[in-house]
XYZ file of C-alpha atoms in Angstrom:
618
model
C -55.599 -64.854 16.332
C -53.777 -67.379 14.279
C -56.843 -69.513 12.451
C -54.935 -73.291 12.924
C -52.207 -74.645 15.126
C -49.610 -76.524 13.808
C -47.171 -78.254 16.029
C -44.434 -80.655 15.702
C -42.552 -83.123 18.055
C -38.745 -83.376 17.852
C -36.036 -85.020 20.252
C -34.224 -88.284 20.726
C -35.310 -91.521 19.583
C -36.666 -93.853 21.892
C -38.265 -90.848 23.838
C -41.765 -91.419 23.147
C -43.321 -89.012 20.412
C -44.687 -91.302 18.491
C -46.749 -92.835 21.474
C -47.867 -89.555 23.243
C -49.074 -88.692 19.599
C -51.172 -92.084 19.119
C -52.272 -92.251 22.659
C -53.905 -88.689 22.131
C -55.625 -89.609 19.456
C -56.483 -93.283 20.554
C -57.328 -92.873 24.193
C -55.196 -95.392 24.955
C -51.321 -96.771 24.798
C -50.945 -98.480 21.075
C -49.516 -101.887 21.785
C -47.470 -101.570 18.107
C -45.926 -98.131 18.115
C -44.916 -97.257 14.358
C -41.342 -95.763 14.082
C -43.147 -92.443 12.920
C -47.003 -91.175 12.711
C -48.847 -89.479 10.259
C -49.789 -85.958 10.485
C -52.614 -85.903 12.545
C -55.291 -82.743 12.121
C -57.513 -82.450 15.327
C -61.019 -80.590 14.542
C -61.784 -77.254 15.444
C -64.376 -78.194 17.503
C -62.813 -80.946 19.791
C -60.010 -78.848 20.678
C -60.356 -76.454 23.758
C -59.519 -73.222 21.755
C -61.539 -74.169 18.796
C -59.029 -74.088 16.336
C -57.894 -77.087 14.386
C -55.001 -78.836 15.043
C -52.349 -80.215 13.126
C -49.666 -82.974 14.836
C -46.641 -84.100 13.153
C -44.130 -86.229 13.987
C -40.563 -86.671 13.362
C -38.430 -89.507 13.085
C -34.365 -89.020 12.888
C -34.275 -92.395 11.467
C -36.702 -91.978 8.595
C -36.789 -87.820 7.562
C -33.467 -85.606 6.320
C -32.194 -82.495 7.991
C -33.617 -80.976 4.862
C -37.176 -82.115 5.820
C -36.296 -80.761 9.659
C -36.009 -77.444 8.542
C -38.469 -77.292 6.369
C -41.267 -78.955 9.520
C -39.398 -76.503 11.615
C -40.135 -73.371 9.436
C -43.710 -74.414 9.000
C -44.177 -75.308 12.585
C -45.890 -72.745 15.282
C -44.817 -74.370 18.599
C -42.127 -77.065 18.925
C -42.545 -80.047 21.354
C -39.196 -80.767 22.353
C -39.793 -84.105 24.114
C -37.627 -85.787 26.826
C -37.546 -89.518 28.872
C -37.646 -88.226 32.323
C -35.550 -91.367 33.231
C -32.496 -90.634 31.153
C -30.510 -87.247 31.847
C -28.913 -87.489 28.193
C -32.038 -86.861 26.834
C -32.643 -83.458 28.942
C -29.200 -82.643 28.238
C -29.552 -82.834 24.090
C -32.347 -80.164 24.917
C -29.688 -77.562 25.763
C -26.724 -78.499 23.206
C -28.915 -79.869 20.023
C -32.571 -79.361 19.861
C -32.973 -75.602 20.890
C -30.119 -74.378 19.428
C -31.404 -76.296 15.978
C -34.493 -74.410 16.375
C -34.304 -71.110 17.008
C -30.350 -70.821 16.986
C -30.592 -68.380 13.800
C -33.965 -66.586 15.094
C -34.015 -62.818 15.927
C -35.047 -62.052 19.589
C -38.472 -61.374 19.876
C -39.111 -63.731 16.508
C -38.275 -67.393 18.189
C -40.562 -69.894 17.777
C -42.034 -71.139 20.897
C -41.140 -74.541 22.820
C -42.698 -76.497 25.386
C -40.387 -79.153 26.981
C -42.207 -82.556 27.569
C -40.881 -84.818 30.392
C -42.596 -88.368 28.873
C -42.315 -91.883 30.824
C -42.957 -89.938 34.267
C -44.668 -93.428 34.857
C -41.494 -94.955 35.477
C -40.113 -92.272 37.721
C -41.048 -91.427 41.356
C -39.627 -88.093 41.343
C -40.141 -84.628 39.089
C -37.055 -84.169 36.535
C -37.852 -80.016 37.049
C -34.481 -79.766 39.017
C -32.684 -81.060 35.871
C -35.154 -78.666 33.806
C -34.967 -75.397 35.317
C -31.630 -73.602 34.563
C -32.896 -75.059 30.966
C -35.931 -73.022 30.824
C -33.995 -69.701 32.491
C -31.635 -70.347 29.888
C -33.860 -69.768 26.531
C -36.450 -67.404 26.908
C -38.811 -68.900 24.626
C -39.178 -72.068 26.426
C -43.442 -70.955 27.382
C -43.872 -74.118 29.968
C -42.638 -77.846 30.715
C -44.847 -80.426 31.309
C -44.070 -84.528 32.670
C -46.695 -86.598 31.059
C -46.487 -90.322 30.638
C -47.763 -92.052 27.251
C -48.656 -95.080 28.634
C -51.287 -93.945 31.288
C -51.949 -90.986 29.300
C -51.056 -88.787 32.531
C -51.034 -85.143 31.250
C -51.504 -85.954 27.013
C -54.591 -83.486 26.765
C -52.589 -81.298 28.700
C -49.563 -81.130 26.902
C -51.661 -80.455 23.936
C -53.402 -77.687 24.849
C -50.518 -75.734 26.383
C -48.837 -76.135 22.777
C -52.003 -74.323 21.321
C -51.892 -72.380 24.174
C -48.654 -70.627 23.321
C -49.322 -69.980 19.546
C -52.646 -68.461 20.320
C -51.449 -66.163 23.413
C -47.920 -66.058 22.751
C -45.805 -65.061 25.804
C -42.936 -62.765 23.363
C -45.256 -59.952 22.046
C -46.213 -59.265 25.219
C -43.485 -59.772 28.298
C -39.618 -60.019 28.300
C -38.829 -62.436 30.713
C -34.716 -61.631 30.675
C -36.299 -57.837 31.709
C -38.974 -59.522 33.875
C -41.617 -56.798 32.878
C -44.210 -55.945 29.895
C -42.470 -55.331 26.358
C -43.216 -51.635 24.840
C -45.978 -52.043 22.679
C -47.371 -54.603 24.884
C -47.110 -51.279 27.542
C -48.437 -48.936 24.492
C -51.306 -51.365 23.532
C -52.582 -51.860 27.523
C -52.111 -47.492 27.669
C -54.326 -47.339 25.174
C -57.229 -49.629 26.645
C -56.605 -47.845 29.766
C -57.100 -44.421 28.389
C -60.639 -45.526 26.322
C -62.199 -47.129 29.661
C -61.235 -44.682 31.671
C -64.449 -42.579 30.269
C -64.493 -39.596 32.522
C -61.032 -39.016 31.672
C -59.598 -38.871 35.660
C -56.655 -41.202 35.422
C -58.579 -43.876 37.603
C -60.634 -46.513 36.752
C -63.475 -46.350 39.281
C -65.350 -49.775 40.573
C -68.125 -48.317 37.540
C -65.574 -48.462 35.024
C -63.421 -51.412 36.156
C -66.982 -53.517 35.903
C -67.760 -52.290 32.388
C -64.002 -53.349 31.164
C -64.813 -56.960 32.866
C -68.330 -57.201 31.759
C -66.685 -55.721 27.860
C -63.886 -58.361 28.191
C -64.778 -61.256 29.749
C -68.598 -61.164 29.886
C -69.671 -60.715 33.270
C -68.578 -58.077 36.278
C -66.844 -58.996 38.742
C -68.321 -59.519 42.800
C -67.708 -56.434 45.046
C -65.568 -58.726 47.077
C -63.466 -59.693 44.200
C -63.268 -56.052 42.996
C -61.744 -55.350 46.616
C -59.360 -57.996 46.262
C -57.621 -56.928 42.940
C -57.255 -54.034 44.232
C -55.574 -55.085 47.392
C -53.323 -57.141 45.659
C -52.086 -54.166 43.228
C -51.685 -51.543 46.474
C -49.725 -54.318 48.386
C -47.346 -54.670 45.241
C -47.056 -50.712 44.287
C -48.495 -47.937 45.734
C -49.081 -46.194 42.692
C -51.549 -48.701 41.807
C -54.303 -47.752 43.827
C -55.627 -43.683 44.237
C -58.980 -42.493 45.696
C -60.055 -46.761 45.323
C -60.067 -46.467 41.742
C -57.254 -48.334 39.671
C -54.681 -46.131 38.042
C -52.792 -47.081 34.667
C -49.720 -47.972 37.064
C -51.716 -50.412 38.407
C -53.412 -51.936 35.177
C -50.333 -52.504 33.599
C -49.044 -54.146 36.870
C -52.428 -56.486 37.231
C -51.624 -57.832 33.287
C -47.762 -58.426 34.103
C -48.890 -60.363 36.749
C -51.454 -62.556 35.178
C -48.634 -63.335 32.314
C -45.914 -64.615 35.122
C -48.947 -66.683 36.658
C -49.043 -68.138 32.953
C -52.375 -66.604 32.618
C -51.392 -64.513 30.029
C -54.392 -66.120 27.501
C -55.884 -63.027 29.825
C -54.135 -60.239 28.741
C -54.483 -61.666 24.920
C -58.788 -61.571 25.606
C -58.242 -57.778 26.354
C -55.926 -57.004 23.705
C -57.956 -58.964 21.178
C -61.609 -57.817 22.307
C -60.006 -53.722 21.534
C -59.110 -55.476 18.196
C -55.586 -55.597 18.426
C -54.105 -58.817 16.620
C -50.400 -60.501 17.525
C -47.984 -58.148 16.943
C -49.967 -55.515 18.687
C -51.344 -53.463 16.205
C -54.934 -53.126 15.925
C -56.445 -55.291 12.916
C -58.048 -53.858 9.349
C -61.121 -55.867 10.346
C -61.520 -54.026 13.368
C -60.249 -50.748 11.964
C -62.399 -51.273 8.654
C -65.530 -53.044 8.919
C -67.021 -53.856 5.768
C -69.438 -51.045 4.427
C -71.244 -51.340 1.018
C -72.043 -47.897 -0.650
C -73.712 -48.050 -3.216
C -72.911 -45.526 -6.448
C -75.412 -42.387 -5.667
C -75.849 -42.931 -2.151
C -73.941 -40.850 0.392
C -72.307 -41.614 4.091
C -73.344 -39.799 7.157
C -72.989 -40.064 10.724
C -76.400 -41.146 12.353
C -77.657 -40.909 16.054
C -75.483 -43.391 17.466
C -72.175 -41.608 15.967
C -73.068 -38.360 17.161
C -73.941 -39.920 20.429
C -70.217 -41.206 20.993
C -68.323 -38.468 19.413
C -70.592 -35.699 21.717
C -69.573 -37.749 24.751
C -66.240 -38.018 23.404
C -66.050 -34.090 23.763
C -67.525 -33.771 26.818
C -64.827 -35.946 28.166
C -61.848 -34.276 26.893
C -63.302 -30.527 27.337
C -61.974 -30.227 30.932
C -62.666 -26.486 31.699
C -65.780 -27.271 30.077
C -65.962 -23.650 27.737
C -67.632 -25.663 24.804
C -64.175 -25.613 22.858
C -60.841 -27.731 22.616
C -57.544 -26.208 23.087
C -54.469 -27.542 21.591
C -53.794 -29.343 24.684
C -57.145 -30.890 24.817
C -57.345 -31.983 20.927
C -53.515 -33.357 21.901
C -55.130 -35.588 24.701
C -58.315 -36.540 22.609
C -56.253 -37.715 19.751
C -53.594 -39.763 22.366
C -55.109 -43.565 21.859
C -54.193 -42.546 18.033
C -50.897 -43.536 16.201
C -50.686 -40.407 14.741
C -52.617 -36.632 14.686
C -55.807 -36.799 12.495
C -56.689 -33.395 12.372
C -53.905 -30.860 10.799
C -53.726 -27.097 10.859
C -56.435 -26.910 7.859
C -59.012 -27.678 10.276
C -58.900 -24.231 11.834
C -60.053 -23.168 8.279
C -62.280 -25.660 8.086
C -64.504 -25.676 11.152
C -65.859 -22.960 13.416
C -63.568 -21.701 16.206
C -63.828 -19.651 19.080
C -62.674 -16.101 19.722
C -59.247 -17.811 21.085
C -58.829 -20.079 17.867
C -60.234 -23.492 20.087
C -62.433 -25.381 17.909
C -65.802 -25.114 19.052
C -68.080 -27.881 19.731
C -70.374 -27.136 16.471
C -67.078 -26.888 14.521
C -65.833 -30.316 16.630
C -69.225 -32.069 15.403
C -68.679 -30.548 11.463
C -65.609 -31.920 11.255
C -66.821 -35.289 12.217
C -69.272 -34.790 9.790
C -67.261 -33.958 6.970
C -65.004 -37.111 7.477
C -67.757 -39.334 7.590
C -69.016 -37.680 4.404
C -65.996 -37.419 2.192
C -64.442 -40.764 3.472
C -66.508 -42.738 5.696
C -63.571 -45.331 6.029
C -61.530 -43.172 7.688
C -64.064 -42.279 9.801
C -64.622 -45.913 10.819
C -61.254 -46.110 11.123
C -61.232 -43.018 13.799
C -64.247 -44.751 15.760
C -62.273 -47.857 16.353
C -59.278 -46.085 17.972
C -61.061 -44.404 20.348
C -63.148 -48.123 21.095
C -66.299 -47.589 19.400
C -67.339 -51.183 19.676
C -66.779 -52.141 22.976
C -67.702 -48.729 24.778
C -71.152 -48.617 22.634
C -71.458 -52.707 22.689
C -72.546 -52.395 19.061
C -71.104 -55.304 16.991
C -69.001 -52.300 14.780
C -68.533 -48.856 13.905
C -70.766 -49.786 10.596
C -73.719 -49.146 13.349
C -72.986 -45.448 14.121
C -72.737 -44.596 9.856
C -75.961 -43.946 7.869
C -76.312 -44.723 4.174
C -78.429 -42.545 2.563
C -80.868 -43.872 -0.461
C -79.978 -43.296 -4.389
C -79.833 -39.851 -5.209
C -82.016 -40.244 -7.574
C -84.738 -41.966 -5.509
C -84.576 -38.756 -3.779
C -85.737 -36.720 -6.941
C -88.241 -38.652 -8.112
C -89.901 -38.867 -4.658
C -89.256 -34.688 -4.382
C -88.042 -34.745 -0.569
C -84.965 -35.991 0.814
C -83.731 -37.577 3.697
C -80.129 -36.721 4.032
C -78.924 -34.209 6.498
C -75.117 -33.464 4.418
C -75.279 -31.580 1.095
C -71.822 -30.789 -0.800
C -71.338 -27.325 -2.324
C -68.643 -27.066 -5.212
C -67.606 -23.474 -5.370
C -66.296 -22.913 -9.217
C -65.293 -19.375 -10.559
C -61.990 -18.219 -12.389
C -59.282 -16.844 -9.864
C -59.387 -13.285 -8.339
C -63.064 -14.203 -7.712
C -63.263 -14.743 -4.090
C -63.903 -18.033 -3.845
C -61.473 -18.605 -0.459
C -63.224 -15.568 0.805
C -66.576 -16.995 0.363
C -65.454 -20.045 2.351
C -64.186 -18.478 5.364
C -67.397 -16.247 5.235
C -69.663 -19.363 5.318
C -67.852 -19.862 9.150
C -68.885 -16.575 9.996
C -65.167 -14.233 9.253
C -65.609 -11.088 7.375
C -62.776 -10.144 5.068
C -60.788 -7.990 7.840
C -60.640 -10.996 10.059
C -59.949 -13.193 7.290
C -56.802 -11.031 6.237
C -55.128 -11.311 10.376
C -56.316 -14.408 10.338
C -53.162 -17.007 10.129
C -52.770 -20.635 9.487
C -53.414 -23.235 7.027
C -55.970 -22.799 4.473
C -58.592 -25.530 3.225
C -60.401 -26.178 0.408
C -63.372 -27.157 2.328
C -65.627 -25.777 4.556
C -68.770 -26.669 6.313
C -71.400 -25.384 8.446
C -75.207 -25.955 9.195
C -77.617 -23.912 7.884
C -81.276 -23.761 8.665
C -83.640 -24.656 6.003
C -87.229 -25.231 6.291
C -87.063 -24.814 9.880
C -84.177 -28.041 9.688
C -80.844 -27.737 10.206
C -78.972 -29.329 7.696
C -74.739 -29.626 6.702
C -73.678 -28.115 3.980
C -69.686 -28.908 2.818
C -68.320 -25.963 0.649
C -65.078 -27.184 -1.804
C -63.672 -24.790 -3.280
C -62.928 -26.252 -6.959
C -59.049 -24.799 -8.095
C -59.407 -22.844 -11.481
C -56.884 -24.917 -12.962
C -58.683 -28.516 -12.947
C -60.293 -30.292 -15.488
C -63.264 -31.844 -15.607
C -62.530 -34.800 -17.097
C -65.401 -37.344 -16.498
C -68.999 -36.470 -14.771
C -67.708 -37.312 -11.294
C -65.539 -34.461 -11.164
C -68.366 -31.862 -12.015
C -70.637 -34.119 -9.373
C -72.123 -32.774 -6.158
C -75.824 -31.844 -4.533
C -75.060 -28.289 -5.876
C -72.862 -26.216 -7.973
C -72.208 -22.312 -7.099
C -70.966 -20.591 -9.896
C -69.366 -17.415 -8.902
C -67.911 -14.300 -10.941
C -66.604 -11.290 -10.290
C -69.288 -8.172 -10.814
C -65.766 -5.637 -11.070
C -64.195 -7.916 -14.070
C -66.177 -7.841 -16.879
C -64.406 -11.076 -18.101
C -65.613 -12.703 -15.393
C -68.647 -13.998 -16.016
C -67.712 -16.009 -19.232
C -65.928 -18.582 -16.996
C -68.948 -19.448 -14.980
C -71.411 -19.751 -18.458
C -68.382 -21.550 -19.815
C -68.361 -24.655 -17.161
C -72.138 -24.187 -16.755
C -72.738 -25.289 -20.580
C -70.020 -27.961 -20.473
C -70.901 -29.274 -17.271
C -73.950 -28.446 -15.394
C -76.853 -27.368 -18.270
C -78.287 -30.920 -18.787
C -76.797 -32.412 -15.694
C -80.212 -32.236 -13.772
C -77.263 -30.783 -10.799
C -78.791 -27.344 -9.212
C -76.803 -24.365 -9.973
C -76.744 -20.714 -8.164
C -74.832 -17.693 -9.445
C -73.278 -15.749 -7.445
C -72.091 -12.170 -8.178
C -69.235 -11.598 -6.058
C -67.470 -8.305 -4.587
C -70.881 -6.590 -4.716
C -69.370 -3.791 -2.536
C -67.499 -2.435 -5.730
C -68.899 -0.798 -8.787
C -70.316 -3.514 -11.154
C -68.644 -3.692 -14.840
C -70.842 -4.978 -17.746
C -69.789 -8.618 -18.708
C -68.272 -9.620 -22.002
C -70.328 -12.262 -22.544
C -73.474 -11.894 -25.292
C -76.205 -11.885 -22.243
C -75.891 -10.224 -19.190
C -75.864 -12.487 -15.779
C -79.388 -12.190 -15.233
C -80.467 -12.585 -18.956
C -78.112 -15.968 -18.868
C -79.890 -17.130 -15.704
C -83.578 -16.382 -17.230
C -82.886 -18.386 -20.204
C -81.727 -21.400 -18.564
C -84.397 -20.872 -15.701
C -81.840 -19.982 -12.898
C -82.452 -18.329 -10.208
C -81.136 -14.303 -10.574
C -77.267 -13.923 -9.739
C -77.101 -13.681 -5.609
C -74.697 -10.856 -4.789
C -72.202 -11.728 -2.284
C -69.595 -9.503 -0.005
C -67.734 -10.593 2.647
C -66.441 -6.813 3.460
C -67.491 -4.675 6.607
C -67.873 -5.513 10.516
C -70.073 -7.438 10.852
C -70.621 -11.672 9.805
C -71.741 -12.119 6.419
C -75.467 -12.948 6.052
C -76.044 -16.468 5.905
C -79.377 -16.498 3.878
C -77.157 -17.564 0.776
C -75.514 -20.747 2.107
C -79.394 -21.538 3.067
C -80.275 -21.062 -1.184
C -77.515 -23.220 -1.508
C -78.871 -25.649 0.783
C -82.043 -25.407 -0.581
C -81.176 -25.616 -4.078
C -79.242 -29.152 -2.636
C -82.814 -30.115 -1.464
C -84.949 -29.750 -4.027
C -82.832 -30.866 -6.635
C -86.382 -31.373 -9.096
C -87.615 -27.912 -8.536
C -87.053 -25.909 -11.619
C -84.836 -22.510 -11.244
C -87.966 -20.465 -12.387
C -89.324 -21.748 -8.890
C -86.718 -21.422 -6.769
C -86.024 -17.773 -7.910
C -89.728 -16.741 -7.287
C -89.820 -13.930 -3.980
C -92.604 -15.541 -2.005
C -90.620 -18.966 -1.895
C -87.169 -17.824 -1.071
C -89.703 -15.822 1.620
C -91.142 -18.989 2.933
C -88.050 -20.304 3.188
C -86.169 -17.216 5.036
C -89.067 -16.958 7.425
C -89.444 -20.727 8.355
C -85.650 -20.335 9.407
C -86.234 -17.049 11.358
C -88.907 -18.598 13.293
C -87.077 -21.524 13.959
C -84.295 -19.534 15.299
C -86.554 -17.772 17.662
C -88.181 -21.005 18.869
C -85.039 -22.917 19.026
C -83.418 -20.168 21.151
C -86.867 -20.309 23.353
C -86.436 -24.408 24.268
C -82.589 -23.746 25.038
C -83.549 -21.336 27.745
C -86.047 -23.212 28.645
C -83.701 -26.901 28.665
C -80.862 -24.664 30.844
C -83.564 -23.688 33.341
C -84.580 -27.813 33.888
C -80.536 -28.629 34.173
């Protein structure tokens, strides 16, 4: 919404502009009218929209065509005023003044007019009759309104339908040559229909049509009155109205109504409260609330966010199998201006047996989003209505940033719940295939396997009896590490290939560059374990490397047979994340890596245990 109003009077001399302006401001009819007035600027809070208010004049007599256009280019709404008592007057509106204004203007891009009938005090009758084929004429006449300056009939009135049509402008939203709701006007409502109708039936029940009142307007509306809007849509079309619930047919027809009743200020408190801002599009300050991050702190989604996105799924997974189809991502995504989510996210996420992204893999991908660019993941919460459905003041309420990194080490424990993985080896290695394995694909399914491959991953993985995210990225063997950043993450997996006996001198290479005094946990792993192992050419062997710089031993890795790899590595890797400060001659002792393997075995167990136990109570 436009932050001032600025309006300016034009028509014939002798009309009265001058005097509606002073009596507004004076209360009363000046008895010395000056041929022209000052701009006047009325204070926000004295004006019924609470915006200020600027008022200018114009005199024929005293001002150039020059300074016309230039008031007329600056002006939001033109007063075209008239003396009810002279017909010549009305006439000049129609052959001069409108044509001045917007004779030039693009449809759709005219400035707005109100027509204002002054000196109705010395007239019995209306001048409408004169008026009307006027205003059916030019579209962007909003309203007309017979006033009189010298008993102030109608002055506050005229006034605030003037703001009135620069803050809920008529042309964005209805084409009155058409008679019916411009397209994105129609796109914008769709959209607000689709996010309130939250069990996804194509009917806004009596439930939902209260929350979108209460949301909007501040207070539900009486069971009488929610029969009555009703009535009127069914009476007007039948679509309107199925099984007593609204449909979008009859939304859109309720808002086209309000805006031919001149209520269309209405239809503007909607739009606005969903964030959307005057040409319909929804606003960077709704979109992108402001965030601070500060350097070594992280972004995750917190109990709110998962909240709304879970209930987001359960509202678009119709046949309810715990997965999304294509047709059901199509209809998630719908109150979006474009797809989010590309074909890499079938490499990215866990799917089921029919390629549907799962509800884990749904709730990952969410998570990675929120991780690697938390703006875009505000941005994501605000099309599907984040504010208004969760009455939270943003979507900066459903994000979680996490404490300094390196609070984190000197306190020993953590609190995040997201740990990222870079996966760094020369090529041939397997990185890709480690990837894919960390979603549970062995090599055979990875090779049928078809679509788009990603350079991330991510997964949860039990640790200390916690589950926790862990993001693989799988670093290309042709970048650089230029600066610190690029070598940054929670852990770094070095991985060579026990077959090439060149291999290994890649991983020791970026280690010593990179990682060695970086305080960043690293694990080795020894890919392709399922083929014989060749002795590295590199001056110590794997393990003697990892000894001397107090790693933990090389992990050997193969994705190859029937069954899903073993995920007890991504849970080192996730524990190396954790416990950044312990030192690699603890973290490769047997009786820890036990602890750890055990505390997630009986966790399993349990966790399996309360599940049965939760479906039982349901």
């Amino acid at each position: 919404m436009k932050r001032d109003v600025r309006i300016l009077l034009l028509g014939e001399p002798k009309v009265g502009k001058t005097s509606l302006i002073m009596s507004l401001v004076g209360e009363e009819f000046p008895e010395e009218v000056p041929s022209r007035a000052e701009e006047i600027t009325i204070p926000a809070d004295v004006t019924p929209e609470k915006v200020p208010t600027h008022i200018v004049d114009y005199s024929e007599a005293e001002q150039s065509d020059e300074i016309l256009h230039e008031e007329i280019v600056k002006a939001n709404v033109i007063c075209v005023v008239y003396d009810v008592t002279k017909e010549a007057t009305i006439e000049k509106i129609r052959t001069k003044w409108i044509p001045l204004v917007n004779g030039e203007a693009e449809k759709g891009k005219k400035v707005p007019v109100i027509l204002v009938g002054n000196k109705s005090d010395l007239q019995s009758g209306s001048s409408m009759e004169s008026i009307l084929p006027i205003m059916n004429q030019f579209s962007e006449i909003e309203t007309c309104v017979e006033c009189s300056a010298k008993n102030l009939k109608n002055i506050s009135e005229l006034f605030y339908y003037a703001q009135k049509a620069v803050l809920h402008p008529t042309a964005p939203l209805y084409d009155p040559e058409e008679k019916e709701l411009r397209p994105l006007c129609v796109r914008a409502l769709s959209r607000i229909f689709t996010i309130s109708d939250q069990d996804s039936d194509g009917i806004l029940s009596d439930e939902e049509l209260n929350f979108f009142q209460k949301s909007c307007f501040g207070s539900p509306l009486a069971p009488q009155a929610l029969e009555d809007v009703k009535s009127v849509v069914w009476k007007n079309t039948g679509e309107g109205v199925q099984d007593n619930g609204l449909t979008l047919t009859g939304f859109l027809f309720l808002n086209t109504l309000f805006i031919q009743r001149g209520r269309h200020e209405t239809t503007w408190t909607i739009l606005r409260k969903f964030g959307c801002d005057d040409s319909l599009e929804l606003t960077d300050d709704y979109l992108y609330p402001p965030l601070r991050v500060p350097q070594g702190c992280t972004t995750e989604l917190n109990h709110f966010g998962y909240q709304f996105i879970q209930k987001l799924f359960e509202k678009y997974d119709v046949d309810k199998d715990m997965a999304l189809s294509p047709s059901e991502l199509k209809n998630l995504f719908s109150v979006f201006p474009y797809m989010p989510w590309g074909a890499d996210v079938y490499s990215t996420v866990c799917s089921n047996e029919k390629g549907y992204i799962t509800q884990h893999g749904y709730l990952c991908q969410w998570t990675l989003t929120a991780y690697l660019d938390v703006h875009r993941c505000m941005e994501y919460l605000g099309y599907f209505g984040y504010p208004v459905l969760t009455e939270q003041e943003s979507q900066t309420e459903a994000i979680t940033v996490t404490r300094d990194k390196k609070v984190d080490q000197e306190k020993g424990q953590t609190q995040r719940n997201v740990f990222l993985c870079k996966v760094i080896g020369p090529r041939g290695t397997g990185k890709s295939a480690f990837l894919r394995a960390f979603l549970g694909t062995n090599l055979t399914k990875q090779q049928t396997a078809a679509g788009l491959s990603s350079c991330y991953t991510i997964n949860t993985v039990q640790v200390n009896s916690q589950d926790k995210y862990l993001i693989l990225y799988e670093v290309d063997v042709d970048t650089e590490f230029l600066k610190a950043s690029d070598a940054a993450c929670d852990v770094a997996c070095l991985m060579y290939d026990v077959s090439d006996p060149k291999s290994f001198n890649y991983c020791a290479s970026i280690f010593k560059q990179h990682y060695m005094d970086s305080g960043i946990p690293c694990v080795l792993v020894a890919s392709k374990a399922d083929l014989p192992e060749q002795k590295q050419q590199h001056g110590l062997s794997p393990s003697e490397f990892c000894y001397k710089h107090r790693l933990p031993p090389p992990v050997p890795f193969s994705c190859l047979g029937q069954d899903s790899p073993s995920t007890l590595l991504y849970s080192k890797l996730a524990l190396a994340a954790m416990f950044p400060h312990r030192n690699g001659s603890e973290l490769s002792t047997t009786s820890f890596w036990l602890r750890v393997t055990l505390g997630a075995a009986a966790f399993t167990v349990l966790g399996f245990t309360f599940y049965r136990a939760f479906l039982k109570l349901k």
